[in-house]
Short mmCIF file of C-alpha atoms in Angstrom, two decimals:
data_model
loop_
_atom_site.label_atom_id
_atom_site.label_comp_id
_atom_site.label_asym_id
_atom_site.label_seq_id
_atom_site.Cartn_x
_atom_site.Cartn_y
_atom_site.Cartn_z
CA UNK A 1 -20.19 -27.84 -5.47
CA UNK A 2 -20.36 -25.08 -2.96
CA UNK A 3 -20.77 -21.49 -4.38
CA UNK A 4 -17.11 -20.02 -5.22
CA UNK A 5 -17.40 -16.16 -3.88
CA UNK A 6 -15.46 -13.14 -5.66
CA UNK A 7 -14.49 -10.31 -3.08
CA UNK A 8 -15.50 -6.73 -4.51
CA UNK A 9 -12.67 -4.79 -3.50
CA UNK A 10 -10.79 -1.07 -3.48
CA UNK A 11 -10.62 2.41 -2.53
CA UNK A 12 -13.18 3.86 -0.50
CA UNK A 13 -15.71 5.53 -2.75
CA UNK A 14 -14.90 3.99 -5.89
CA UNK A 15 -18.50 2.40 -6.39
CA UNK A 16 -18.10 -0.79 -4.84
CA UNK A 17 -21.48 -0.61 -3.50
CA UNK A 18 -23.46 0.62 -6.22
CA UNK A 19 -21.76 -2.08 -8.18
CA UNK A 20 -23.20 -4.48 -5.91
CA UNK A 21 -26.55 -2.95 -5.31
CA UNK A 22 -26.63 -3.46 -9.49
CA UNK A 23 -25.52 -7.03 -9.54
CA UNK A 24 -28.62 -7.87 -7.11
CA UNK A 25 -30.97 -5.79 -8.69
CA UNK A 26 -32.02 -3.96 -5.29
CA UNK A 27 -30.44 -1.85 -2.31
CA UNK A 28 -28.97 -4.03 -0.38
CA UNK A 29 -25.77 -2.34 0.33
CA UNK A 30 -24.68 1.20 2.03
CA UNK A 31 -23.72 3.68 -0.63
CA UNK A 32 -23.06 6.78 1.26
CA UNK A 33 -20.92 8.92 0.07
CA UNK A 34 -18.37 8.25 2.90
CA UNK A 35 -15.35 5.92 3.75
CA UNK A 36 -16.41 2.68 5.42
CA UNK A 37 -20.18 2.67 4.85
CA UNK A 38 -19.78 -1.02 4.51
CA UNK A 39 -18.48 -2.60 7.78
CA UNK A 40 -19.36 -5.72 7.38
CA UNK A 41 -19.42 -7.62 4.20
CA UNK A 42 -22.78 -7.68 2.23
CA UNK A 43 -23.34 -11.26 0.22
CA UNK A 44 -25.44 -12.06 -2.95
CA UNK A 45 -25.85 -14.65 -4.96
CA UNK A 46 -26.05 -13.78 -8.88
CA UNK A 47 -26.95 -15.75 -11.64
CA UNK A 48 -24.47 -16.77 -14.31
CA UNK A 49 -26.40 -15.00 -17.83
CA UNK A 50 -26.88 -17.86 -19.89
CA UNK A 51 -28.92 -18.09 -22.82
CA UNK A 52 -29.01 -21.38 -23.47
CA UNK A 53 -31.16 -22.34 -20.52
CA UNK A 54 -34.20 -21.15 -22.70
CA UNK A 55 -33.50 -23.14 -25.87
CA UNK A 56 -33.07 -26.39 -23.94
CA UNK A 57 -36.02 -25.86 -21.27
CA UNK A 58 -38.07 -25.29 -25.06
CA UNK A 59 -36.76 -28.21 -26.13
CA UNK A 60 -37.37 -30.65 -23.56
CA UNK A 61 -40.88 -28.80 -22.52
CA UNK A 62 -40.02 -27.89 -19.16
CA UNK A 63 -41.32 -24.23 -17.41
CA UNK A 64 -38.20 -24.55 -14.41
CA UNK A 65 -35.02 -23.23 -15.59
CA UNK A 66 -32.41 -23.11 -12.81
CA UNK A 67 -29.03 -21.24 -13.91
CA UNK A 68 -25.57 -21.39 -12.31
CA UNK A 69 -24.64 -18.79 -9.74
CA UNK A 70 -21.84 -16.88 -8.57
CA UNK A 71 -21.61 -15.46 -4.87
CA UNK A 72 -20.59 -11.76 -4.66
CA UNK A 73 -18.78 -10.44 -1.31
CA UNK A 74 -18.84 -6.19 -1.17
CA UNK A 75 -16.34 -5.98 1.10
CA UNK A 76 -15.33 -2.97 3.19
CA UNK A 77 -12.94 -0.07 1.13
CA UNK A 78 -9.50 -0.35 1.63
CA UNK A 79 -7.06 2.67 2.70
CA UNK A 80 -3.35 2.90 2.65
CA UNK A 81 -1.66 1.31 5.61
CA UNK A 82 -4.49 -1.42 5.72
CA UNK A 83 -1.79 -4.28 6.32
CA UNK A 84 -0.63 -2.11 9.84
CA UNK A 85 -4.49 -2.18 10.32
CA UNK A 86 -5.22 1.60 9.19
CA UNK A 87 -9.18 2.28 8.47
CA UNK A 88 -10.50 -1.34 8.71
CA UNK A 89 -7.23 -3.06 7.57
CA UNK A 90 -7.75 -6.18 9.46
CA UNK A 91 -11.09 -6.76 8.82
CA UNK A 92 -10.71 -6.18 5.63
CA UNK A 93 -7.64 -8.57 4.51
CA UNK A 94 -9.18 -11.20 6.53
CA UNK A 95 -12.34 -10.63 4.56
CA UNK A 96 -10.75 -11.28 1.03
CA UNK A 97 -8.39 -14.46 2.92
CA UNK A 98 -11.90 -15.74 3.27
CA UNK A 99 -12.84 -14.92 -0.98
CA UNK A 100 -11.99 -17.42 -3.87
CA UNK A 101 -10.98 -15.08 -6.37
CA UNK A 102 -11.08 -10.60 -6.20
CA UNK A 103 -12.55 -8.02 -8.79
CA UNK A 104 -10.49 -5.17 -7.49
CA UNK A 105 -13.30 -2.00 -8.36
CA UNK A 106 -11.06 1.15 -9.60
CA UNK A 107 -11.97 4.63 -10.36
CA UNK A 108 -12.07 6.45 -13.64
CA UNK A 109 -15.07 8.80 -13.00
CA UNK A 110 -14.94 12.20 -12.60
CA UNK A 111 -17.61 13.27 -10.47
CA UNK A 112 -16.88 16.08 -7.90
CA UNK A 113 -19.10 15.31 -5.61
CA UNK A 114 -17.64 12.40 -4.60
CA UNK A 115 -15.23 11.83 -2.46
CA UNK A 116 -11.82 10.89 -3.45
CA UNK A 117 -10.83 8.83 -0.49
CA UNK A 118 -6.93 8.05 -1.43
CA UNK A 119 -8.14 7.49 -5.03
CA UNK A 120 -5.83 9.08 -8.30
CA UNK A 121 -6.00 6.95 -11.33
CA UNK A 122 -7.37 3.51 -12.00
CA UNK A 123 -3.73 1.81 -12.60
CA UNK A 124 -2.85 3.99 -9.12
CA UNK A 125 -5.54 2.57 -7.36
CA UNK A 126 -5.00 -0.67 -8.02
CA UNK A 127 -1.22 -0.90 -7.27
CA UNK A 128 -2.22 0.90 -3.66
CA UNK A 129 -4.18 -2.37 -3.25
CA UNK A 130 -2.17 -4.81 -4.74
CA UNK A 131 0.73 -3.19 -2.17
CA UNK A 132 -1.19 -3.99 1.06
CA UNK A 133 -1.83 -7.25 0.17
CA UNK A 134 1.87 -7.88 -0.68
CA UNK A 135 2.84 -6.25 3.06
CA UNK A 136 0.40 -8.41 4.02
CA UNK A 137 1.58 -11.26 2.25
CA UNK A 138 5.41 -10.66 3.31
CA UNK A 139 4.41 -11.00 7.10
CA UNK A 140 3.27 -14.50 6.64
CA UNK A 141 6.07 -15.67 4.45
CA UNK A 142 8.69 -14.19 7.25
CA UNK A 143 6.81 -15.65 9.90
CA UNK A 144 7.13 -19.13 7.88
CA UNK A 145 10.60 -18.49 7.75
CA UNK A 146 11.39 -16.96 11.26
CA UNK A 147 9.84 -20.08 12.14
CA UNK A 148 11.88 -22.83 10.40
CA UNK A 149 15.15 -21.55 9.41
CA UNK A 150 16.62 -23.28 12.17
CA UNK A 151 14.80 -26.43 11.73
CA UNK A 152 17.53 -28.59 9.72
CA UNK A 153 14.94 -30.70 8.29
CA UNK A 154 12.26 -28.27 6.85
CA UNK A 155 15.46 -25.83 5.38
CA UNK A 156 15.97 -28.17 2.76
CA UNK A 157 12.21 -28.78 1.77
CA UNK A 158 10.52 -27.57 -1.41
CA UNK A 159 8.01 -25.66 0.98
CA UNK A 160 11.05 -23.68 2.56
CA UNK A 161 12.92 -23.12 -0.85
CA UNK A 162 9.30 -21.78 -2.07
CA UNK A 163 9.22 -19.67 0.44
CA UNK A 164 12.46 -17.92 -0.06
CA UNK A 165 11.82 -17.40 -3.59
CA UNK A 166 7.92 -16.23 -2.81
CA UNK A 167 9.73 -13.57 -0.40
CA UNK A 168 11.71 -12.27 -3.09
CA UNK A 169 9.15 -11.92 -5.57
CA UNK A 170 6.97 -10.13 -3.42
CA UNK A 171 9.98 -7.76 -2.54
CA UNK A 172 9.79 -7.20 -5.85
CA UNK A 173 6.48 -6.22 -6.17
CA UNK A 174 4.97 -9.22 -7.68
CA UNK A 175 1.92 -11.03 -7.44
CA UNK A 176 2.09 -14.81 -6.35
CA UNK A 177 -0.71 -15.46 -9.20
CA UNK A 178 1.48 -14.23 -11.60
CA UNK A 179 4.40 -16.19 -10.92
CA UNK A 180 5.50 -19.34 -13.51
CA UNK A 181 5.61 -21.84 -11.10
CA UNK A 182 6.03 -25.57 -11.47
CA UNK A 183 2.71 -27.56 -10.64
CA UNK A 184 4.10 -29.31 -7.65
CA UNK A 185 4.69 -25.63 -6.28
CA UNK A 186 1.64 -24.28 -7.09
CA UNK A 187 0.17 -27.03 -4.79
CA UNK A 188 2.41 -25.95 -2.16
CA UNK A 189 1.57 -22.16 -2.67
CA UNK A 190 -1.62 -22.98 -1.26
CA UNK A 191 -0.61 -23.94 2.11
CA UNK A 192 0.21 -20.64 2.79
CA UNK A 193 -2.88 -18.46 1.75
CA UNK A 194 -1.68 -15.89 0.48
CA UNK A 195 -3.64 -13.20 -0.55
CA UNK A 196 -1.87 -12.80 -3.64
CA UNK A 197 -2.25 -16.22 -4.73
CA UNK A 198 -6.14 -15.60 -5.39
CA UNK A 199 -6.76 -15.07 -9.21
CA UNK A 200 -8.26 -11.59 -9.61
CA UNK A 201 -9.48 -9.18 -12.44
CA UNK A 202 -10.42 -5.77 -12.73
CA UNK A 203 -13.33 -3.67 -13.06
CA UNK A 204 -12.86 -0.26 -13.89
CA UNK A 205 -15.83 2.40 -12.93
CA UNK A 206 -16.32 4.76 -15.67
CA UNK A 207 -17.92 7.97 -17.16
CA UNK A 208 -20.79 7.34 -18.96
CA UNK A 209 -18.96 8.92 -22.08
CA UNK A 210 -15.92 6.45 -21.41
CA UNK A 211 -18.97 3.91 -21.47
CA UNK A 212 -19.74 4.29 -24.60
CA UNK A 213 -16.21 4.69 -26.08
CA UNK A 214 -15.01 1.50 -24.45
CA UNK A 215 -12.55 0.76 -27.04
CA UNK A 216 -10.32 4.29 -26.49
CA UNK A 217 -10.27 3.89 -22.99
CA UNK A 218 -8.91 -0.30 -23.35
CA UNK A 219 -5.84 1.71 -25.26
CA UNK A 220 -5.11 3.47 -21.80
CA UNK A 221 -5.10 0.96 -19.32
CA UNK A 222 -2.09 -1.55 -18.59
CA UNK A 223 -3.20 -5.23 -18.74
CA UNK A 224 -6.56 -4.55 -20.37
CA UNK A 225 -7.68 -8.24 -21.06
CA UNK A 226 -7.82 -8.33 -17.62
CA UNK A 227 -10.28 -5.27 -16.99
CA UNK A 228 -13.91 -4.94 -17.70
CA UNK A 229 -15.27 -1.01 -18.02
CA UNK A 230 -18.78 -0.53 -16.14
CA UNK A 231 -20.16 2.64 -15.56
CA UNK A 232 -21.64 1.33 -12.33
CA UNK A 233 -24.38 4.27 -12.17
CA UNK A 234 -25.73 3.54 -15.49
CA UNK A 235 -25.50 -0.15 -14.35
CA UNK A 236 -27.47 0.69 -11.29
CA UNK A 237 -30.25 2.72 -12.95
CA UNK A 238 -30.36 -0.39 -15.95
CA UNK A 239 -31.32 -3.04 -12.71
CA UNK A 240 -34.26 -0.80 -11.77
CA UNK A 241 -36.10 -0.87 -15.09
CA UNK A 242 -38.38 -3.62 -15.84
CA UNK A 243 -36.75 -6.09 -18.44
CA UNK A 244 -38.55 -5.03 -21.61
CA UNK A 245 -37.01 -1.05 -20.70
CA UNK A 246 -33.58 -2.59 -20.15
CA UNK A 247 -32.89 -3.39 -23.59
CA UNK A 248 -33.87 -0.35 -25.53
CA UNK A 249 -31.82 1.38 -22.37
CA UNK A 250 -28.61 -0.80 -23.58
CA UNK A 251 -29.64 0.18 -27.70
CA UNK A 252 -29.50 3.99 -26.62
CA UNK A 253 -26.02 3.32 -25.12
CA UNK A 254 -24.72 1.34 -27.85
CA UNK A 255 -23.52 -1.54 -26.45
CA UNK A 256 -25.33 -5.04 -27.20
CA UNK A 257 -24.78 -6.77 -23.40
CA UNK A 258 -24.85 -5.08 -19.75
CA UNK A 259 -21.43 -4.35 -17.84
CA UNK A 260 -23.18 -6.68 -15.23
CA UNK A 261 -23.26 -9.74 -17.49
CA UNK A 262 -19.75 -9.00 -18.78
CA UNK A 263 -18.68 -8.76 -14.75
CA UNK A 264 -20.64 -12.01 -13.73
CA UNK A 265 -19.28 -14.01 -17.16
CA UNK A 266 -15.88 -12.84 -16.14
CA UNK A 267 -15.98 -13.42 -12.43
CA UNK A 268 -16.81 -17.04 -14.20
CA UNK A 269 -14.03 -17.51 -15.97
CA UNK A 270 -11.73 -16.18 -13.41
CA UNK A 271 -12.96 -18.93 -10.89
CA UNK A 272 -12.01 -21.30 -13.51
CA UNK A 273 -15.51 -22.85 -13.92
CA UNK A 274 -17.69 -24.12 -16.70
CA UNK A 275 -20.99 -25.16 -17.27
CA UNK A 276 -22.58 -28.70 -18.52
CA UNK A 277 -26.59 -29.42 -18.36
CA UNK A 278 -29.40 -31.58 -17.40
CA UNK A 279 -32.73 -31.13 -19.36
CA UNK A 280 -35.59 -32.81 -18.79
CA UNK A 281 -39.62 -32.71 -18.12
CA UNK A 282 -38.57 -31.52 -14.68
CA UNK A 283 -36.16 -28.71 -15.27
CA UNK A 284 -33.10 -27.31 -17.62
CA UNK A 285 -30.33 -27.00 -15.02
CA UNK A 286 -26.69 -25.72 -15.39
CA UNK A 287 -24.39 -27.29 -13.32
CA UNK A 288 -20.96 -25.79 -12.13
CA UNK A 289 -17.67 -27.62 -12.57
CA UNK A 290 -14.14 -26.41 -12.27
CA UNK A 291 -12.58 -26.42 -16.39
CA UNK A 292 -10.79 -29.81 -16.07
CA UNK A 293 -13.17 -31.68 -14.09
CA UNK A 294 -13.69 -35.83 -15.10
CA UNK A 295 -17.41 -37.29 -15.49
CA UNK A 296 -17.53 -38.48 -11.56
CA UNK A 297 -16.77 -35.41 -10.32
CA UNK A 298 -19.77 -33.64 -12.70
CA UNK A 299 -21.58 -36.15 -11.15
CA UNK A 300 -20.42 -35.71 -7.64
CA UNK A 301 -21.99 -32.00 -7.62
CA UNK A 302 -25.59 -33.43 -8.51
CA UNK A 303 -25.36 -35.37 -5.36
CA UNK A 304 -22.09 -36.54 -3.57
CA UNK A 305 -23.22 -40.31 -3.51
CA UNK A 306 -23.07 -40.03 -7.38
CA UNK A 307 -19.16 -40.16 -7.63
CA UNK A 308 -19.17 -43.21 -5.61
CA UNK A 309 -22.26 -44.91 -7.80
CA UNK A 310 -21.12 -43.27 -11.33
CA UNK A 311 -21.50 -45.76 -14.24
CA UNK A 312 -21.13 -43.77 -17.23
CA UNK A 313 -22.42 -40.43 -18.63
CA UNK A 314 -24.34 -40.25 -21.71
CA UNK A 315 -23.33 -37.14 -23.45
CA UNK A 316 -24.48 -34.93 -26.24
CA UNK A 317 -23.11 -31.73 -26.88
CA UNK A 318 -25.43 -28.42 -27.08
CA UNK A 319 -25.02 -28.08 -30.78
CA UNK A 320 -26.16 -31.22 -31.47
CA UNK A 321 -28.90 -31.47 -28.85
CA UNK A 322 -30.37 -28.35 -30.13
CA UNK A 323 -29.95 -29.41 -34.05
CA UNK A 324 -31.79 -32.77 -33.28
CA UNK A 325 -34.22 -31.38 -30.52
CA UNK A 326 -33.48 -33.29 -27.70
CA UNK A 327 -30.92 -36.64 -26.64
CA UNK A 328 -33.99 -38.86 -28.48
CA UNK A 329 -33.11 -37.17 -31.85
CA UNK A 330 -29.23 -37.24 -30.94
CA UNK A 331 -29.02 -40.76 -30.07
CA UNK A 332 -31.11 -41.69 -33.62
CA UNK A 333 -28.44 -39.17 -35.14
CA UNK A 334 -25.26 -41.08 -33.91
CA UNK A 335 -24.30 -37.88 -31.76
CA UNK A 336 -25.54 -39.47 -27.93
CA UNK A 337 -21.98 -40.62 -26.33
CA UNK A 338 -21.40 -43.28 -23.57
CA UNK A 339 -18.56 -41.72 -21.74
CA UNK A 340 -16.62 -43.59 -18.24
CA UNK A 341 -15.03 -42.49 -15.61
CA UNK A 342 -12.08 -40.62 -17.26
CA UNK A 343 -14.19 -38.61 -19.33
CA UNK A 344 -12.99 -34.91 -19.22
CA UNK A 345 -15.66 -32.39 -19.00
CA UNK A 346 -16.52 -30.25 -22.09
CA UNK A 347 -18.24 -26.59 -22.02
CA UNK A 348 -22.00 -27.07 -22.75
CA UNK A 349 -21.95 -30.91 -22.28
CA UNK A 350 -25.78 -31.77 -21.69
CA UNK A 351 -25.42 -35.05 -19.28
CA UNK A 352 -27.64 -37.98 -18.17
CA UNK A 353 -25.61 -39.56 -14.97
CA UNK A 354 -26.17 -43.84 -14.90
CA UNK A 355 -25.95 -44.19 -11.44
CA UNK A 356 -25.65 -47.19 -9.58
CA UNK A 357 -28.45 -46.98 -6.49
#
C-alpha cells in the first residue's frame, strides 16, 4: 500500500517544526521563531521503530532490514478565523483535507522567548483548532444541504438524513470521529470529507521538567490516552547525537523510549495499521496492512498481481518463529500454518505468499 500521511498541526509557534526536524533526524523544516515560517508543507518519511526486524534478519542470516514507514506532513500553523481564510486558512485546511489522520501539536512550555501566537493552554489550543475545522466542516454539510433539500428524491436518503444529523452534531461542537455511528453511515461519512472525520491524536510539547514527570502532567489533561508528552527540544537535540550517545541521553532523563518512537508508534496505531513479515536470505521486511486486512490483500501490497494469483499463505507467528529459529524449525514443530483466502491478518504474522505465476 501507498504511505498513509499524518498532518502535524496547531498554533503558530507551538513546535511543529522542531518536532519535525526531530522525526527526520536533520533540518529540514523552518523553525523561526515567527508565525507562518512554514508555507508550504514539508514531507518525510519515518520509519516505524521496530525491534523485531533485528531478531528475524539474525535469524534468517540476512544484512537488509527494511522497516515500515509512516509519512509526516508539517503543515503550516493555524490562527483563529482560519475557516474565513485568516493567516493561511485556506491553504492550510486544504492541506490536512489532503492528510489521512492529524497529530494536533499543543503547547505546554513556558519559554518567554517564544512567541505565543494565539496560544493559552494545551486543552485551549486544541479546541481553537478543533473549532475551525468544525466551521469548516459546517460549510460543506450546508452546502450539501442547500443543495438537495428540494430534491424530493435525495431528502429521503440515508446520505441526506446523515447530513442533518452531522449538522447538528457539529453545532454542537462535536467531532464527526467521535460520533457512534452505524457502519453503513460511517461509509457514507466519507463521501463528504470532512475534516473532522480524520482520526487524530495529540501531542503535547512540554518542559523538560514536565518531561520527566510525565505521569503528573497525564492527571491534567482531558482525554489523556489520546495525548503523547514530547518535549520537542530535548527530542531535537536526542536526533543529533550519534546512536550510542542517544541512549545514555534517554537514561539521564529517565525514560526507557524516545517521545519520537512513542509519536511514530502512535501515529501507527491511529492510521489503524499493523505489521506482518517476510524473512529470508534476501531481506527481513515489515509490511503495512490496515488491522482487519484478509491474506490476499497482505499479499496484494507485496505486488498487486499477488491478490489476483494468491494461493495460500503459510504462516508462523513471531513467537514461534523466533523460539524455533526460522519457518524450517516451525514447520518440524507443528507451528507453520496453511492459511486461504479468508485468513484474517494477525500482528507479527511472518508470511510466505504461494502465488500462482
Amino acid at each position: 500500500m501507498s504511505n498513509l500521511s499524518i498532518g502535524i498541526v496547531g498554533l503558530p509557534n507551538v513546535g511543529k517544526s522542531t518536532l519535525f526536524n526531530a522525526l527526520l533526524g536533520k533540518r529540514v523544516a523552518d523553525a523561526s521563531n515567527y508565525p507562518f515560517c512554514t508555507i508550504d508543507p514539508n514531507v518525510g518519511v519515518v520509519e516505524v521503530p521496530d525491534d523485531k526486524l533485528p531478531v528475524l534478519a539474525k535469524i534468517v542470516k540476512t544484512d537488509k532490514i527494511v522497516p515500515a514507514v509512516v509519512e509526516f506532513v508539517d503543515i503550516a500553523g493555524l490562527v483563529k478565523g482560519a475557516a474565513e481564510g485568516e493567516g493561511l486558512g485556506n491553504k492550510f485546511l486544504t492541506n490536512i483535507r489532503e492528510c489521512d489522520a492529524i497529530m494536533h501539536v499543543v503547547r505546554d512550555f513556558s519559554d518567554q522567548n517564544i512567541i505565543r501566537e494565539g496560544s493559552v493552554d494545551p486543552q485551549g489550543d486544541f479546541e481553537v483548532i478543533c473549532a475551525e475545522l468544525i466551521i469548516k466542516d459546517l460549510e460543506t454539510i450546508d452546502k450539501y444541504i442547500d443543495q438537495n433539500k428540494n430534491n424530493a428524491k435525495e431528502k429521503i436518503s440515508k446520505k441526506f438524513v446523515l447530513a442533518q444529523l452531522l449538522k447538528s452534531e457539529l453545532e454542537k461542537g462535536s467531532l464527526a470521529i467521535n460520533l457512534n455511528l452505524s457502519d453503513e453511515d460511517k461509509l457514507l461519512l466519507k463521501e463528504f470529507f470532512l475534516l473532522t472525520a480524520k482520526p487524530y491524536f495529540i501531542v503535547a510539547n512540554v518542559d523538560e521538567d514536565t518531561y520527566r514527570n510525565v505521569d503528573q502532567w497525564r492527571a491534567n489533561f482531558v482525554n489523556d490516552s489520546n495525548v503523547v508528552p514530547i518535549s520537542a527540544k530535548i527530542e531535537y537535540e536526542l536526533s543529533e547525537l550519534p546512536a550510542a550517545d542517544q541512549a545514555a541521553y534517554l537514561f539521564e532523563l529517565g525514560v526507557q523510549r524516545s517521545g519520537l518512537e512513542r509519536v511514530i508508534q502512535k501515529a501507527y496505531d491511529t492510521l489503524g495499521l499493523q505489521s506482518f513479515y517476510t524473512a529470508g536470505v534476501k531481506e527481513a521486511r515489515a509490511w503495512t496492512v490496515p488491522k482487519g486486512a484478509t491474506a490476499p490483500q497482505a499479499a496484494g501490497v507485496i505486488h498487486t498481481d499477488f491478490i489476483k494469483g494468491f494461493i495460500m499463505a503459510e504462516v508462523v507467528s513471531y513467537d514461534d518463529f523466533v523460539q524455533f529459529e526460522g519457518p524450517v524449525g516451525a514447520k518440524e514443530a507443528g507451528k507453520l500454518r496453511h492459511e486461504g483466502r479468508d485468513y484474517i491478518m494477525q500482528p507479527d504474522d511472518v508470511v510466505e505468499f504461494r502465488i500462482n505465476a
